Amino acid sequence: MFGDDKALFEKSGRSFEAGATIFTEGEPGNEMYLIKSGRVKVIRSEKTGSKVLSVFGAGNLFGEMALIEAKPRSATVVAMEKTEVLVLTFSDLEQIISSKPEFLFKLIQVLCKRIRFTTGQIRNYAIKSAPGKVSDILITLTDSFNYDSEQTNRLDLGIGALEISQMTGLGLEEVRSTLDNFSKEGLVDAENEHSISITNIDGLKNARYFLLKKEHFHGII
């Protein structure tokens, strides 16, 4: 969405290697980030250790709340692979929007995408069954990545069973068992539990639909 603006990236672009920390929980938040390429994961520290909250790919933004509210970062963000981002301060935003009004429309699109992702996470909390929760979070994650649905029906998420467990609140063994069943159905490849791949996105969307429909039906009888 923003990758075609070379001048903007030359001025405000930054690259991070896989594993690099982009910012840390508790730091002052005076910049926001738009992902041009690559993927990042958002992590929060808890008493039991670090917890993955979400994963974002190209076309997404992060760090905007701390910038707007002028508060410390609420989480840590780490590059999952080589990642290029646009780094923008509040002053940068004002200047860009003033000189490039079309940028505001693009930014609104990105914010809407972020809201959809957050809404998906909230919806997931209300789902009761493990298959429903896992299928739902996997599809929510696919929506946060820019993939061409007409070109591919497969997506490598770059995260594993542990991260899915943290994002859904399910036990690790529940997630592993559910992924194993999805794998037998040809929906995912979970052989490497540290990096799950969705092998049939359309099939997984259909599975989620029927799982949630079934759960809703049982909830009203």
Short mmCIF file of C-alpha atoms in Angstrom, two decimals:
data_model
loop_
_atom_site.label_atom_id
_atom_site.label_comp_id
_atom_site.label_asym_id
_atom_site.label_seq_id
_atom_site.Cartn_x
_atom_site.Cartn_y
_atom_site.Cartn_z
CA MET A 1 0.00 0.00 0.00
CA PHE A 2 2.88 2.37 0.79
CA GLY A 3 5.73 0.54 -0.92
CA ASP A 4 5.33 2.46 -4.18
CA ASP A 5 6.34 5.75 -2.54
CA LYS A 6 10.14 5.49 -2.81
CA ALA A 7 10.78 9.05 -1.66
CA LEU A 8 8.78 8.47 1.50
CA PHE A 9 10.63 5.26 2.31
CA GLU A 10 14.03 6.86 1.64
CA LYS A 11 13.15 9.58 4.14
CA SER A 12 11.41 7.56 6.83
CA GLY A 13 12.20 3.91 6.08
CA ARG A 14 14.04 1.53 8.36
CA SER A 15 14.98 -2.15 8.10
CA PHE A 16 15.16 -4.77 10.86
CA GLU A 17 16.71 -8.22 10.66
CA ALA A 18 14.88 -11.30 11.94
CA GLY A 19 14.85 -11.34 15.74
CA ALA A 20 15.57 -7.62 16.10
CA THR A 21 13.55 -5.73 18.71
CA ILE A 22 11.81 -2.74 17.14
CA PHE A 23 10.69 -1.27 20.45
CA THR A 24 10.32 -2.48 24.03
CA GLU A 25 7.42 -2.43 26.46
CA GLY A 26 7.62 0.62 28.73
CA GLU A 27 9.60 2.80 26.31
CA PRO A 28 8.30 6.26 25.34
CA GLY A 29 6.07 6.03 22.30
CA ASN A 30 6.92 8.86 19.92
CA GLU A 31 6.77 6.97 16.61
CA MET A 32 4.35 4.71 14.73
CA TYR A 33 5.29 2.10 12.16
CA LEU A 34 3.80 1.01 8.84
CA ILE A 35 5.00 -2.38 7.59
CA LYS A 36 6.23 -2.29 3.99
CA SER A 37 7.47 -5.90 3.96
CA GLY A 38 8.08 -8.68 6.44
CA ARG A 39 6.28 -9.66 9.65
CA VAL A 40 6.41 -8.71 13.32
CA LYS A 41 5.04 -10.19 16.52
CA VAL A 42 3.69 -8.21 19.46
CA ILE A 43 4.75 -9.52 22.88
CA ARG A 44 3.74 -8.57 26.41
CA SER A 45 5.57 -9.53 29.59
CA GLU A 46 3.60 -11.45 32.21
CA LYS A 47 4.46 -13.14 35.50
CA THR A 48 4.69 -16.50 33.75
CA GLY A 49 6.86 -15.14 30.93
CA SER A 50 6.35 -13.48 27.56
CA LYS A 51 3.02 -13.82 25.75
CA VAL A 52 2.45 -13.28 22.02
CA LEU A 53 -0.56 -10.99 21.55
CA SER A 54 -0.65 -10.72 17.77
CA VAL A 55 1.25 -10.97 14.51
CA PHE A 56 1.22 -8.39 11.71
CA GLY A 57 2.38 -8.49 8.11
CA ALA A 58 2.84 -6.02 5.25
CA GLY A 59 0.21 -3.30 5.02
CA ASN A 60 -0.38 -3.16 8.77
CA LEU A 61 0.64 -0.55 11.30
CA PHE A 62 1.65 -0.77 14.94
CA GLY A 63 2.75 1.59 17.70
CA GLU A 64 0.06 4.12 16.85
CA MET A 65 -1.71 4.15 20.23
CA ALA A 66 1.37 5.13 22.23
CA LEU A 67 2.08 7.88 19.70
CA ILE A 68 -1.44 9.31 19.77
CA GLU A 69 -1.89 9.01 23.54
CA ALA A 70 1.70 10.05 24.36
CA LYS A 71 2.04 7.09 26.72
CA PRO A 72 4.75 4.40 27.15
CA ARG A 73 4.69 1.34 24.90
CA SER A 74 2.27 -1.30 26.18
CA ALA A 75 4.11 -4.18 24.49
CA THR A 76 7.34 -5.22 22.79
CA VAL A 77 7.51 -5.71 19.01
CA VAL A 78 10.04 -8.07 17.39
CA ALA A 79 10.75 -8.67 13.69
CA MET A 80 9.97 -12.28 12.74
CA GLU A 81 11.91 -11.99 9.48
CA LYS A 82 13.68 -9.21 7.64
CA THR A 83 11.18 -6.38 7.90
CA GLU A 84 11.00 -2.93 6.30
CA VAL A 85 8.89 -0.25 7.94
CA LEU A 86 8.02 3.40 7.59
CA VAL A 87 8.78 5.16 10.88
CA LEU A 88 6.58 8.20 11.41
CA THR A 89 6.41 10.79 14.19
CA PHE A 90 3.32 12.91 14.79
CA SER A 91 5.06 15.78 12.98
CA ASP A 92 5.81 13.47 10.03
CA LEU A 93 2.15 12.51 9.82
CA GLU A 94 1.03 16.14 9.76
CA GLN A 95 3.52 17.02 7.01
CA ILE A 96 2.73 13.97 4.87
CA ILE A 97 -1.03 14.40 5.13
CA SER A 98 -0.65 18.09 4.27
CA SER A 99 1.47 17.40 1.17
CA LYS A 100 -0.10 14.06 0.19
CA PRO A 101 -3.81 14.08 1.08
CA GLU A 102 -4.21 10.62 -0.48
CA PHE A 103 -1.97 9.26 2.30
CA LEU A 104 -4.72 9.96 4.83
CA PHE A 105 -7.11 7.69 2.95
CA LYS A 106 -4.48 4.94 2.87
CA LEU A 107 -3.89 5.40 6.57
CA ILE A 108 -7.61 5.11 7.31
CA GLN A 109 -7.69 1.85 5.33
CA VAL A 110 -4.84 0.48 7.43
CA LEU A 111 -6.53 1.57 10.66
CA CYS A 112 -9.74 -0.16 9.60
CA LYS A 113 -7.75 -3.32 8.93
CA ARG A 114 -6.25 -3.08 12.42
CA ILE A 115 -9.70 -2.62 13.97
CA ARG A 116 -10.96 -5.73 12.14
CA PHE A 117 -8.04 -7.70 13.55
CA THR A 118 -8.71 -6.48 17.10
CA THR A 119 -12.42 -7.24 16.71
CA GLY A 120 -11.48 -10.74 15.60
CA GLN A 121 -9.39 -11.23 18.73
CA ILE A 122 -12.27 -10.08 20.94
CA ARG A 123 -14.67 -12.43 19.14
CA ASN A 124 -12.26 -15.30 19.72
CA TYR A 125 -12.54 -14.90 23.49
CA ALA A 126 -16.26 -15.72 23.28
CA ILE A 127 -15.77 -18.95 21.31
CA LYS A 128 -15.91 -22.02 23.55
CA SER A 129 -14.65 -25.00 21.53
CA ALA A 130 -10.95 -25.56 20.82
CA PRO A 131 -11.50 -26.25 17.07
CA GLY A 132 -13.62 -23.11 16.83
CA LYS A 133 -11.07 -20.93 18.64
CA VAL A 134 -8.07 -22.27 16.69
CA SER A 135 -9.72 -22.05 13.26
CA ASP A 136 -10.96 -18.56 14.08
CA ILE A 137 -7.58 -17.18 15.20
CA LEU A 138 -5.85 -18.75 12.18
CA ILE A 139 -8.26 -17.03 9.78
CA THR A 140 -7.97 -13.78 11.73
CA LEU A 141 -4.20 -14.00 11.26
CA THR A 142 -4.53 -14.60 7.50
CA ASP A 143 -6.54 -11.39 7.28
CA SER A 144 -3.63 -9.48 8.85
CA PHE A 145 -1.26 -10.57 6.05
CA ASN A 146 -1.33 -9.32 2.48
CA TYR A 147 -1.73 -12.45 0.38
CA ASP A 148 -3.31 -12.79 -3.05
CA SER A 149 -6.24 -15.18 -2.61
CA GLU A 150 -6.43 -15.63 -6.38
CA GLN A 151 -2.80 -16.73 -6.57
CA THR A 152 -2.44 -18.98 -3.54
CA ASN A 153 -4.51 -20.96 -1.08
CA ARG A 154 -1.54 -21.49 1.27
CA LEU A 155 -0.01 -19.19 3.85
CA ASP A 156 2.99 -19.71 6.12
CA LEU A 157 2.24 -18.00 9.44
CA GLY A 158 5.71 -18.20 10.95
CA ILE A 159 4.31 -18.96 14.41
CA GLY A 160 3.63 -22.22 16.19
CA ALA A 161 1.34 -24.01 18.61
CA LEU A 162 2.70 -22.09 21.60
CA GLU A 163 1.79 -18.70 20.11
CA ILE A 164 -1.67 -19.97 19.11
CA SER A 165 -2.12 -21.20 22.69
CA GLN A 166 -1.20 -17.77 24.03
CA MET A 167 -3.51 -15.91 21.66
CA THR A 168 -6.54 -18.15 22.29
CA GLY A 169 -6.07 -18.94 25.98
CA LEU A 170 -6.21 -22.68 25.23
CA GLY A 171 -3.84 -25.21 26.74
CA LEU A 172 -0.86 -26.12 24.58
CA GLU A 173 -1.91 -29.78 24.25
CA GLU A 174 -5.42 -28.73 23.19
CA VAL A 175 -3.92 -26.60 20.44
CA ARG A 176 -1.57 -29.38 19.31
CA SER A 177 -4.42 -31.88 19.18
CA THR A 178 -6.63 -29.48 17.23
CA LEU A 179 -3.87 -28.66 14.75
CA ASP A 180 -3.20 -32.38 14.31
CA ASN A 181 -6.87 -32.93 13.41
CA PHE A 182 -6.81 -29.97 11.00
CA SER A 183 -3.65 -31.42 9.46
CA LYS A 184 -5.38 -34.77 8.85
CA GLU A 185 -8.17 -32.87 7.11
CA GLY A 186 -5.65 -31.18 4.82
CA LEU A 187 -6.27 -27.70 6.24
CA VAL A 188 -2.90 -27.01 7.86
CA ASP A 189 0.65 -28.29 7.93
CA ALA A 190 1.65 -28.52 11.58
CA GLU A 191 4.56 -30.93 11.22
CA ASN A 192 6.86 -28.14 12.37
CA GLU A 193 4.99 -26.97 15.44
CA HIS A 194 7.12 -23.83 15.59
CA SER A 195 5.91 -22.63 12.17
CA ILE A 196 2.38 -23.52 11.12
CA SER A 197 1.26 -23.26 7.50
CA ILE A 198 -2.34 -23.02 6.38
CA THR A 199 -2.52 -25.30 3.34
CA ASN A 200 -6.16 -24.70 2.42
CA ILE A 201 -7.33 -21.23 3.40
CA ASP A 202 -10.76 -21.59 1.78
CA GLY A 203 -11.26 -24.97 3.42
CA LEU A 204 -10.29 -23.57 6.82
CA LYS A 205 -12.70 -20.66 6.39
CA ASN A 206 -15.49 -23.14 5.64
CA ALA A 207 -14.52 -25.26 8.65
CA ARG A 208 -14.59 -22.20 10.89
CA TYR A 209 -18.00 -21.20 9.56
CA PHE A 210 -19.56 -24.59 10.34
CA LEU A 211 -17.79 -24.91 13.70
CA LEU A 212 -19.08 -21.53 14.87
CA LYS A 213 -22.52 -22.21 13.41
CA LYS A 214 -22.65 -25.49 15.33
CA GLU A 215 -21.52 -23.79 18.54
CA HIS A 216 -24.16 -21.08 18.15
CA PHE A 217 -26.87 -23.70 17.49
CA HIS A 218 -25.98 -25.66 20.62
CA GLY A 219 -25.94 -22.42 22.58
CA ILE A 220 -29.59 -21.66 21.84
CA ILE A 221 -31.12 -25.09 22.53
#
